[in-house]
Short mmCIF file of C-alpha atoms and ligand atoms in Angstrom, two decimals:
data_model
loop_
_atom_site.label_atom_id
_atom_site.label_comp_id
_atom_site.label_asym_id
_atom_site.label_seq_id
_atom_site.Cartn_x
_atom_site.Cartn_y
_atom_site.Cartn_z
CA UNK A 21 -10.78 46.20 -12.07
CA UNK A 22 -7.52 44.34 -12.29
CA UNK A 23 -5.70 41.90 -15.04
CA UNK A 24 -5.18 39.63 -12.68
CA UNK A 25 -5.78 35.68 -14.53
CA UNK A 26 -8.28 33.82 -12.63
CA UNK A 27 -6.63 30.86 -10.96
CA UNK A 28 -5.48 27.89 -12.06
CA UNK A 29 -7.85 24.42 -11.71
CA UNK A 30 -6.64 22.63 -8.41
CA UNK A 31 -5.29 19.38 -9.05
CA UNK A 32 -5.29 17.50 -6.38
CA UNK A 33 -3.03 14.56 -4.96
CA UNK A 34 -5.70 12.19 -4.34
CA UNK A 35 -9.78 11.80 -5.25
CA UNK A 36 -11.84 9.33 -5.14
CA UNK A 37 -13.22 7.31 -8.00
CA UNK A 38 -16.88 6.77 -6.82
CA UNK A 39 -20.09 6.84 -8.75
CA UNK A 40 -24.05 6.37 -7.82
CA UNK A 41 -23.31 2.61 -7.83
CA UNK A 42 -21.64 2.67 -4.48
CA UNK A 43 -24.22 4.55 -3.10
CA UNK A 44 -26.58 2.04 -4.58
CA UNK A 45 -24.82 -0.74 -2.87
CA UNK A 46 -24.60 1.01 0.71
CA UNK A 47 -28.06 1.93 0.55
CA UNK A 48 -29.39 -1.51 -0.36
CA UNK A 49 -27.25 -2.80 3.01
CA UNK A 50 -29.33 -0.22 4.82
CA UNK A 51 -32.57 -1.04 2.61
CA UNK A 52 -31.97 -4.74 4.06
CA UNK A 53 -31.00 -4.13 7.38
CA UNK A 54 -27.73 -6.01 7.05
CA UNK A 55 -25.07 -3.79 8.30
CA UNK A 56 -22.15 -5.95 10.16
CA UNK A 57 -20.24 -8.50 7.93
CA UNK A 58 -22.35 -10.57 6.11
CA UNK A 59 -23.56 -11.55 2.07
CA UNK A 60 -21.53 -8.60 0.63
CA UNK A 61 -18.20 -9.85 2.77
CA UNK A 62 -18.76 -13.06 1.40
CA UNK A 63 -19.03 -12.36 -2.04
CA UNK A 64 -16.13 -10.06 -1.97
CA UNK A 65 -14.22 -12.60 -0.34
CA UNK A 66 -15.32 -15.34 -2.99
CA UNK A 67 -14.37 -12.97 -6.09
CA UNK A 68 -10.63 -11.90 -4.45
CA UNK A 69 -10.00 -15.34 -3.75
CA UNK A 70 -11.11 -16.32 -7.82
CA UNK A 71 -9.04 -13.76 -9.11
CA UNK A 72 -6.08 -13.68 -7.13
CA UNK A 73 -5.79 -17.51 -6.70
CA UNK A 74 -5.09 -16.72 -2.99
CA UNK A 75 -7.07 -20.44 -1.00
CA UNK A 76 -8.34 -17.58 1.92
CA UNK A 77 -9.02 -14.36 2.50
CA UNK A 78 -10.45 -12.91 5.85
CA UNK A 79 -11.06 -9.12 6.22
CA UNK A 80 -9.90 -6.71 8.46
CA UNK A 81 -10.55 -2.96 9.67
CA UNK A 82 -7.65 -1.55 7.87
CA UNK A 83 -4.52 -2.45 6.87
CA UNK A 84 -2.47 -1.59 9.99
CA UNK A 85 -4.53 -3.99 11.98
CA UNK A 86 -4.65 -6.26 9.41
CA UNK A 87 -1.19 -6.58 9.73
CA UNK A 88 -1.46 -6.72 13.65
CA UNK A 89 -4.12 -9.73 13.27
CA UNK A 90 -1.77 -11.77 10.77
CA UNK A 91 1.27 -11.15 13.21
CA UNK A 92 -1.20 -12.47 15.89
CA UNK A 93 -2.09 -15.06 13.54
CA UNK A 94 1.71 -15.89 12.92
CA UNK A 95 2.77 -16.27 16.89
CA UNK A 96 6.10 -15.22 16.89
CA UNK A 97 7.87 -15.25 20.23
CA UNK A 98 7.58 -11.53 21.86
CA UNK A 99 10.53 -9.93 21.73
CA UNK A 100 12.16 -11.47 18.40
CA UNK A 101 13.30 -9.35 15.24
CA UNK A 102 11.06 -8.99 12.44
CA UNK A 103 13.10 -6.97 9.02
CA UNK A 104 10.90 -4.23 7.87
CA UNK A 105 12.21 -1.91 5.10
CA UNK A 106 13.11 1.49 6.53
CA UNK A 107 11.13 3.16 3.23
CA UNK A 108 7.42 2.14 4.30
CA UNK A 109 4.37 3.88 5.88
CA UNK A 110 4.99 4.30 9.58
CA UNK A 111 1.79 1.29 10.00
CA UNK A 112 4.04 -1.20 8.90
CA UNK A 113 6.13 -0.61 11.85
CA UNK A 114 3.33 -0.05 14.55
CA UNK A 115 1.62 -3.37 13.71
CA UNK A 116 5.11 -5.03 15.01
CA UNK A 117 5.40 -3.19 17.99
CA UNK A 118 2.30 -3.77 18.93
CA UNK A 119 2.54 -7.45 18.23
CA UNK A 120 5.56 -7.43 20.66
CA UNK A 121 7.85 -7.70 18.15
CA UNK A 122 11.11 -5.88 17.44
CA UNK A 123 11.56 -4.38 14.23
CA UNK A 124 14.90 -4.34 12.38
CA UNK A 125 14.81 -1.26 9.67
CA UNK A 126 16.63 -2.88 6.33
CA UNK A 127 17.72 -0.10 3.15
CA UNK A 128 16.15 -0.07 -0.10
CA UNK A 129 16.85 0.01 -3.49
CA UNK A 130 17.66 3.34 -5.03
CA UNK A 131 15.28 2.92 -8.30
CA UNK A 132 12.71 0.77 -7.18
CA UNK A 133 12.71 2.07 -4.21
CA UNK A 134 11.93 -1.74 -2.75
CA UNK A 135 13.74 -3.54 0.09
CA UNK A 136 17.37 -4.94 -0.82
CA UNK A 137 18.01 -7.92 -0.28
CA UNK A 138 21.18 -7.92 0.07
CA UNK A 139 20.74 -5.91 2.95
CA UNK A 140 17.71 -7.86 4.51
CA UNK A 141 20.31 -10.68 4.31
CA UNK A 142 23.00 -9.35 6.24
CA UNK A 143 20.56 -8.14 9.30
CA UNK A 144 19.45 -11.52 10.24
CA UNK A 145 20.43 -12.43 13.19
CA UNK A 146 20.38 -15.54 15.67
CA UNK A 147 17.20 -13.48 17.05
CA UNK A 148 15.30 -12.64 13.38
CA UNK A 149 12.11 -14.70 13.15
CA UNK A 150 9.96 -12.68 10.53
CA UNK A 151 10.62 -10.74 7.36
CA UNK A 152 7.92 -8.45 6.44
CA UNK A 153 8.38 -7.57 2.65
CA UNK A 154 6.47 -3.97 1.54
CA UNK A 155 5.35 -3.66 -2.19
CA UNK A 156 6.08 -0.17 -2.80
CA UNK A 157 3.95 2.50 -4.80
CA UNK A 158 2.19 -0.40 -6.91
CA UNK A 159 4.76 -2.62 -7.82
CA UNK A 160 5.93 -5.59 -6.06
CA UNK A 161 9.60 -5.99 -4.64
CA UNK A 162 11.84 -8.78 -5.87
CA UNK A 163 9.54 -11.16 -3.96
CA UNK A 164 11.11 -14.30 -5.30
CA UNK A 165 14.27 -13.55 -3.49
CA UNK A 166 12.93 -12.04 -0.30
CA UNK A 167 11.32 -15.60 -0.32
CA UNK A 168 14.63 -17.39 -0.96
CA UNK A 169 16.01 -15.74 1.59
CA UNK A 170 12.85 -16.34 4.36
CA UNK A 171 13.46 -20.35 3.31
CA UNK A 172 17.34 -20.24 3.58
CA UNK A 173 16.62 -18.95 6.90
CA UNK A 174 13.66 -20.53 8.45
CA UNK A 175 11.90 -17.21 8.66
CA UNK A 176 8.05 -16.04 8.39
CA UNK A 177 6.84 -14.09 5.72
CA UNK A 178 4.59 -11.40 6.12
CA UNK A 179 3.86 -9.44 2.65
CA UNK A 180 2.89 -5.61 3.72
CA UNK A 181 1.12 -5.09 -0.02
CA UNK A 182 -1.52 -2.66 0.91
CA UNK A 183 -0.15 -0.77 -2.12
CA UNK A 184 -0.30 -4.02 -4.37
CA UNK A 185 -3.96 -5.14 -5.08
CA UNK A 186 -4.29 -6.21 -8.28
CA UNK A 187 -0.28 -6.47 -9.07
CA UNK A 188 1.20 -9.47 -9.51
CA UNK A 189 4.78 -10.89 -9.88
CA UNK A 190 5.89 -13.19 -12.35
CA UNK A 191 1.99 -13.98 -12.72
CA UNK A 192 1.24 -14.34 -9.59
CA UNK A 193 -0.80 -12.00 -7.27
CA UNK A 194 0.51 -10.04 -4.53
CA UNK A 195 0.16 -11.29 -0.89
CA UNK A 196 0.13 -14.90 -2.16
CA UNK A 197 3.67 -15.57 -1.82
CA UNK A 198 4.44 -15.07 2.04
CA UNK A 199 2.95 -16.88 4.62
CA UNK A 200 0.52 -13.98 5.01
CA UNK A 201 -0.46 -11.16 2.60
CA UNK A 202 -1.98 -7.93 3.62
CA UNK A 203 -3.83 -5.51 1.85
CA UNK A 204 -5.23 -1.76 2.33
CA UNK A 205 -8.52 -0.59 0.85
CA UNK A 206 -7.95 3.06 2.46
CA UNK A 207 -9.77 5.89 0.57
CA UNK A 208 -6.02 6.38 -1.43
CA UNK A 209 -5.49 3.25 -2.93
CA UNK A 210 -6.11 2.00 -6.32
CA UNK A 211 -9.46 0.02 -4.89
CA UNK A 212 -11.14 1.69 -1.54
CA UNK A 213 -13.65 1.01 0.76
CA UNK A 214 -12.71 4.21 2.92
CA UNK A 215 -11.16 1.91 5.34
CA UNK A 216 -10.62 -1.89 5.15
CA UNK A 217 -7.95 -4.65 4.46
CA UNK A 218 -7.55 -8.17 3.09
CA UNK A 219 -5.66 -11.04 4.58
CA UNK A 220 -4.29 -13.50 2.04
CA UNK A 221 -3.24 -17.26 3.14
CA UNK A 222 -2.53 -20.48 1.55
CA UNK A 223 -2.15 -22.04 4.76
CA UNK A 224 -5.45 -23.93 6.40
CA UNK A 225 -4.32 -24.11 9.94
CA UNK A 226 -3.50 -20.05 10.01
CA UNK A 227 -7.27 -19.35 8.24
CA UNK A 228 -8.56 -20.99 10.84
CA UNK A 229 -6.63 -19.35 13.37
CA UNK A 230 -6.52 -16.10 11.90
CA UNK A 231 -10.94 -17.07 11.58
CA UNK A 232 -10.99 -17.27 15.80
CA UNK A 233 -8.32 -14.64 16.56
CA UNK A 234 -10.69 -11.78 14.73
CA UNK A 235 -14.01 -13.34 16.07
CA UNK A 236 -13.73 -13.15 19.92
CA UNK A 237 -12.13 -16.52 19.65
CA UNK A 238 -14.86 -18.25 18.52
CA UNK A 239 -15.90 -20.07 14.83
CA UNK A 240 -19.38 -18.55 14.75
CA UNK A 241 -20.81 -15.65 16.13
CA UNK A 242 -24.20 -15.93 18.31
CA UNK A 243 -22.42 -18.30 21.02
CA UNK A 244 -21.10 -17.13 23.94
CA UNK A 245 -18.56 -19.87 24.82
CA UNK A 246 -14.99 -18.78 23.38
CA UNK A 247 -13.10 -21.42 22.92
CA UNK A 248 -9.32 -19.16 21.86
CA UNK A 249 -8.52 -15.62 22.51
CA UNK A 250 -9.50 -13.18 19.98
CA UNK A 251 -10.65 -9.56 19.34
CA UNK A 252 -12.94 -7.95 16.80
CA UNK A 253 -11.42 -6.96 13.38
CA UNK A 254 -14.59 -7.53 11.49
CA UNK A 255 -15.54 -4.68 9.07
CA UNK A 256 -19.05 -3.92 8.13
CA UNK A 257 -21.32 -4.81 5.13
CA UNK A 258 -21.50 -1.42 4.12
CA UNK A 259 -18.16 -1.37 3.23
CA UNK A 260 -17.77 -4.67 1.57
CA UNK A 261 -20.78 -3.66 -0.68
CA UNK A 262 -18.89 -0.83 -1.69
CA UNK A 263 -15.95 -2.94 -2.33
CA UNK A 264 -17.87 -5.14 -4.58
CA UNK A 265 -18.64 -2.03 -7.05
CA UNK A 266 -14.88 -0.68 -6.72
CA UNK A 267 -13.63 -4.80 -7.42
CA UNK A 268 -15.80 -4.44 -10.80
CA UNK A 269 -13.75 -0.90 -11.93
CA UNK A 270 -10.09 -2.43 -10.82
CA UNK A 271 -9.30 -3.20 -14.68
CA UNK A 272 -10.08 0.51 -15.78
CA UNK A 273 -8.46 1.83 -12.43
CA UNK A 274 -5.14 -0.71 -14.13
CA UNK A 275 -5.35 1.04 -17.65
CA UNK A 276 -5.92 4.31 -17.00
CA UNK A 277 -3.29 4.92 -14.51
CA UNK A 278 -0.86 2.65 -16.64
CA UNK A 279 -2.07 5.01 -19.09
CA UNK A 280 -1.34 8.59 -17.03
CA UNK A 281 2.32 7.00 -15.63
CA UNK A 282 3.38 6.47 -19.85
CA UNK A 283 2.04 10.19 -20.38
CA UNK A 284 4.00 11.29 -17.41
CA UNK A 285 7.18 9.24 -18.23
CA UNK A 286 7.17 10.49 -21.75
CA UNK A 287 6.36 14.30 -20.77
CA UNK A 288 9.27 13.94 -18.14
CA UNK A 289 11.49 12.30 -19.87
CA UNK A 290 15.11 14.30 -19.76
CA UNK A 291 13.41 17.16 -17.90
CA UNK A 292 16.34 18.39 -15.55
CA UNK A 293 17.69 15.75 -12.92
CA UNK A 294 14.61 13.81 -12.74
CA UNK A 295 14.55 10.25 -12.30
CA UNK A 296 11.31 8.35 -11.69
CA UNK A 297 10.94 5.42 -10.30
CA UNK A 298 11.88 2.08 -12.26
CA UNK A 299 9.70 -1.04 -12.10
CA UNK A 300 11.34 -4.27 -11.72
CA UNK A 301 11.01 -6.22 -14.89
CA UNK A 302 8.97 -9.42 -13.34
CA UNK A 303 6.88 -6.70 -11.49
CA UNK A 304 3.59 -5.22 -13.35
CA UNK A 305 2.19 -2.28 -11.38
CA UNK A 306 -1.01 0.05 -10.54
CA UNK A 307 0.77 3.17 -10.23
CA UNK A 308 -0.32 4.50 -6.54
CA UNK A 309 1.96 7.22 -6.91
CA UNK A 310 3.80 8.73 -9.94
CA UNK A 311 7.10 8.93 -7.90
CA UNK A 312 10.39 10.29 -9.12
CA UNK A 313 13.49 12.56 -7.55
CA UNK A 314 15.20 15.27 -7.91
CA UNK A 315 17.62 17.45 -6.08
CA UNK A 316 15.40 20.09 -6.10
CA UNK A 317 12.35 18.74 -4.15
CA UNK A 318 11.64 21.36 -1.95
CA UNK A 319 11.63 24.56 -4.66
CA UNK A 320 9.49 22.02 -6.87
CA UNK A 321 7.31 21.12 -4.23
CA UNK A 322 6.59 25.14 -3.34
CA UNK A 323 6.77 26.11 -7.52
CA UNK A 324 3.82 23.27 -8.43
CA UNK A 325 1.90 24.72 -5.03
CA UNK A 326 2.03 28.34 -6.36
CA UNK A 327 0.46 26.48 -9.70
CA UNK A 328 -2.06 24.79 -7.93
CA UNK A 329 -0.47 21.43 -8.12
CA UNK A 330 -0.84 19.02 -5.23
CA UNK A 331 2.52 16.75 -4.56
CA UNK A 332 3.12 14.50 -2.32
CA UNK A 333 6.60 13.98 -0.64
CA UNK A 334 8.33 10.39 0.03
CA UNK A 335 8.45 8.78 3.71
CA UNK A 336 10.16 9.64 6.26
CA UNK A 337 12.20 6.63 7.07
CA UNK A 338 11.10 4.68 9.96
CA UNK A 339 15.00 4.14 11.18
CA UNK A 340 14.81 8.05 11.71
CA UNK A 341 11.69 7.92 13.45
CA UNK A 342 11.14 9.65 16.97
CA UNK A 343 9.62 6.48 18.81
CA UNK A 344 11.52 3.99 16.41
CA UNK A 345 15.31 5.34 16.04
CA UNK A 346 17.73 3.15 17.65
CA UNK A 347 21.02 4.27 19.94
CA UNK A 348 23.42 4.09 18.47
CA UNK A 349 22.07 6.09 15.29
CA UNK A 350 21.82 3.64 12.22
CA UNK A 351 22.53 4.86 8.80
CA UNK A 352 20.35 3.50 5.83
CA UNK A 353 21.25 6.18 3.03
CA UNK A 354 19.55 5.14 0.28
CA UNK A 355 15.62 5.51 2.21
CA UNK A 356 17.32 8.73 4.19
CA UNK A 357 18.20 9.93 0.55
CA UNK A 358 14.61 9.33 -1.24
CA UNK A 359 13.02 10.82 1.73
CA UNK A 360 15.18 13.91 1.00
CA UNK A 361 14.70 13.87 -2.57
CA UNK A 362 11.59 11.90 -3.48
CA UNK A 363 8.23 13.77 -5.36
CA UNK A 364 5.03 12.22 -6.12
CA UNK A 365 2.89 13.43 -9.06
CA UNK A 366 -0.91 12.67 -8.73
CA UNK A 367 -2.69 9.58 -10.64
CA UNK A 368 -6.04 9.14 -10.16
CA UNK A 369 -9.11 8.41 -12.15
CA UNK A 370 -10.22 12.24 -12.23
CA UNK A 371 -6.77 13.63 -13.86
CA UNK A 372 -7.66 13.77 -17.40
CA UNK A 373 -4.54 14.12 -20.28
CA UNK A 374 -4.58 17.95 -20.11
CA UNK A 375 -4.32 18.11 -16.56
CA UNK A 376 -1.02 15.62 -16.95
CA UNK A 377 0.19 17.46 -19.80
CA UNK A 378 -0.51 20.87 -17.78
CA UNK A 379 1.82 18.81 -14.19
CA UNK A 380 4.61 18.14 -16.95
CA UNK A 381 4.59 21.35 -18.21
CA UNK A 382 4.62 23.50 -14.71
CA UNK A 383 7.69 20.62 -14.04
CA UNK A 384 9.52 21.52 -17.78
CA UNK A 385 8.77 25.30 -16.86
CA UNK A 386 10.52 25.35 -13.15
CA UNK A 387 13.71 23.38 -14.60
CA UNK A 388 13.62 25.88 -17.40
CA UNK A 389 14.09 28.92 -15.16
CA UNK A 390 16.58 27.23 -13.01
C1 PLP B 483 2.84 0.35 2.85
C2 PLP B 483 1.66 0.53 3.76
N1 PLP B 483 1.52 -0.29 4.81
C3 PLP B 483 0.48 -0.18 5.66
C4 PLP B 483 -0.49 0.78 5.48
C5 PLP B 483 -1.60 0.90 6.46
O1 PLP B 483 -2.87 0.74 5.87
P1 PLP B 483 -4.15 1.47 6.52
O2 PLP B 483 -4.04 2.92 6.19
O3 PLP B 483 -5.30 0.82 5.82
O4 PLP B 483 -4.13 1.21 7.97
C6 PLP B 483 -0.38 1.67 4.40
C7 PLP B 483 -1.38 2.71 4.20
O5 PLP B 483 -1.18 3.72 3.58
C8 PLP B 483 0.72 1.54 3.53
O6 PLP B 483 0.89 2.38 2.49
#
């Protein structure tokens, strides 16, 4: 027999906040034989568009070809410049390549971690056509001036906010301001329906062109005579039933992680070099990550895994990329800086107060010994 303590709970980066009711909702698709997009799509699509104000919504597979389909939907000439923030998920990237687009990597700011825009501003160039604006972690960037700048310009909009559902700016919902808004319901983010995304428009000529360009080309299914081109990026009605149910929990997803990021901010507060991540004051925010850095990331990231602690490191930016880096080399510090430096503490519906308390303390602990 040995002393040895039995291990520590795992607490893990990411779970799921699912219940019989989604079940419920899946089986009654099967129940009714109604699998491919249909009443549940609808309904979802009617409550988004009542509570984010947003005049359309169409649905997509997931957010990486939802941002494909509104690039489609925005017909830029092939070959023009489109400024993407370097600090984003490598998706937001792809979906411009593949939309024959060239993207221009822009820095971010070093506490919000959101696109500057005095940057974005001074990579336009005679050949920039797009901007495409990523909400970060569950707050919004400084979309008012990304906007200012799109208008000074004569440039597209297209809002990456697969992060943002259910944040808002100055009032006003995520997605909404840009001439297309794109959202992720991926199994990680704050409302899922394992895979899935929303496209936002206030525009009536891009609904209806963004309507044919994911239906074969056509208004209406069940005719054979297509009168655009267009693909398939429906989703299913199994999915949209299970977005209804995670729709109805988005206000206690808001609280309770608003409620864990004010734990961990007050646990952390002073602890060593830490500094988390600041939200911009016109911003509210579902946290998607508790994100912070420190100079230390890489003993902290191996210290919380001996305690059973699952982090999460920052991107890796997409200037630096294999298929994406440019010759000559271009430097964007700040985003090659948070990718060095940048930690993210898990926040999700299954971390309870002692399991925050316990992250802050294994974080107090390591600092202590340093
Ligand atoms: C900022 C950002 N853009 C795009 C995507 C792509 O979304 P999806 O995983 O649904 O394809 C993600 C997903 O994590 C993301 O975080």
């Amino acid at each position: 027999m040995t002393n040895q303590e039995p291990p520590k709970k795992r607490i893990t980066q990411v779970d799921l906040f699912l219940d019989a009711e989604e079940l419920e909702k899946v089986e009654r698709s099967v129940m009714d034989r109604w699998l491919t997009e249909g009443p549940n799509a609808a309904k979802l699509a009617e409550l988004i568009r009542d509570y984010t104000k947003t005049k359309h919504v169409v649905f997509a597979p997931n957010g990486t070809l939802g941002l494909f389909l509104g690039l489609l939907g925005l017909d830029l000439p092939r070959g023009s410049e489109i400024l993407i923030p370097a600090f984003t998920f490598y998706g937001s990237a792809m979906s411009a390549v593949f939309a024959g687009l060239k993207p221009v990597f822009v820095d971010c700011y070093p506490d919000t971690y959101n696109i500057d825009v005095e940057d974005l501003e001074r990579k336009i160039t005679p050949a920039t056509r797009a901007i495409m604006p990523v909400h970060i972690y569950g707050q919004m960037c400084d979309i008012e001036r990304v906007m200012d700048v799109a208008n000074r310009h004569g440039l597209a909009v297209i809002e990456d906010a697969a992060q943002a559902f259910g944040v808002h700016f100055n009032g006003k919902h995520a997605g909404t301001f840009g001439n297309v808004g794109v959202f992720s319901f991926f199994s990680d983010k704050s409302i899922t329906m394992g895979e899935g995304s929303a496209l936002f428009t206030q525009d009536d000529a891009l609904f209806e062109r963004l309507k044919l360009l994911r239906n074969q080309g056509r208004p209406n299914s069940g005719t054979f005579i297509h009168p655009e081109h267009g693909m398939n990026f429906r989703i299913t009605d199994l999915q949209a039933g299970m977005g209804l149910v995670q729709f109805g929990k988005l206000d206690r997803i808001r609280s309770r992680r608003n409620e864990l990021w004010r734990l961990y901010a007050s646990e952390l507060a002073g602890v060593g070099d830490i500094k988390l991540m600041q939200v911009h004051p016109s911003s509210d925010v579902i946290p998607f990550r508790v994100a912070f850095t420190t100079a230390h990331k890489a003993d902290l990231e191996a210290f919380m895994r001996e305690e059973n602690i699952e982090t999460r490191g920052f991107f890796y930016p997409m200037h630096l990329q294999p298929k994406l880096k440019s010759d000559p080399p271009v430097s964007l510090p700040v985003s090659e800086k948070l990718s060095e430096t940048g930690l993210c503490l898990p926040v999700h519906h299954h971390i309870s107060d002692d399991d925050a308390r316990r992250v802050a303390a294994t974080i107090r602990t390591f600092f202590a010994n340093r």
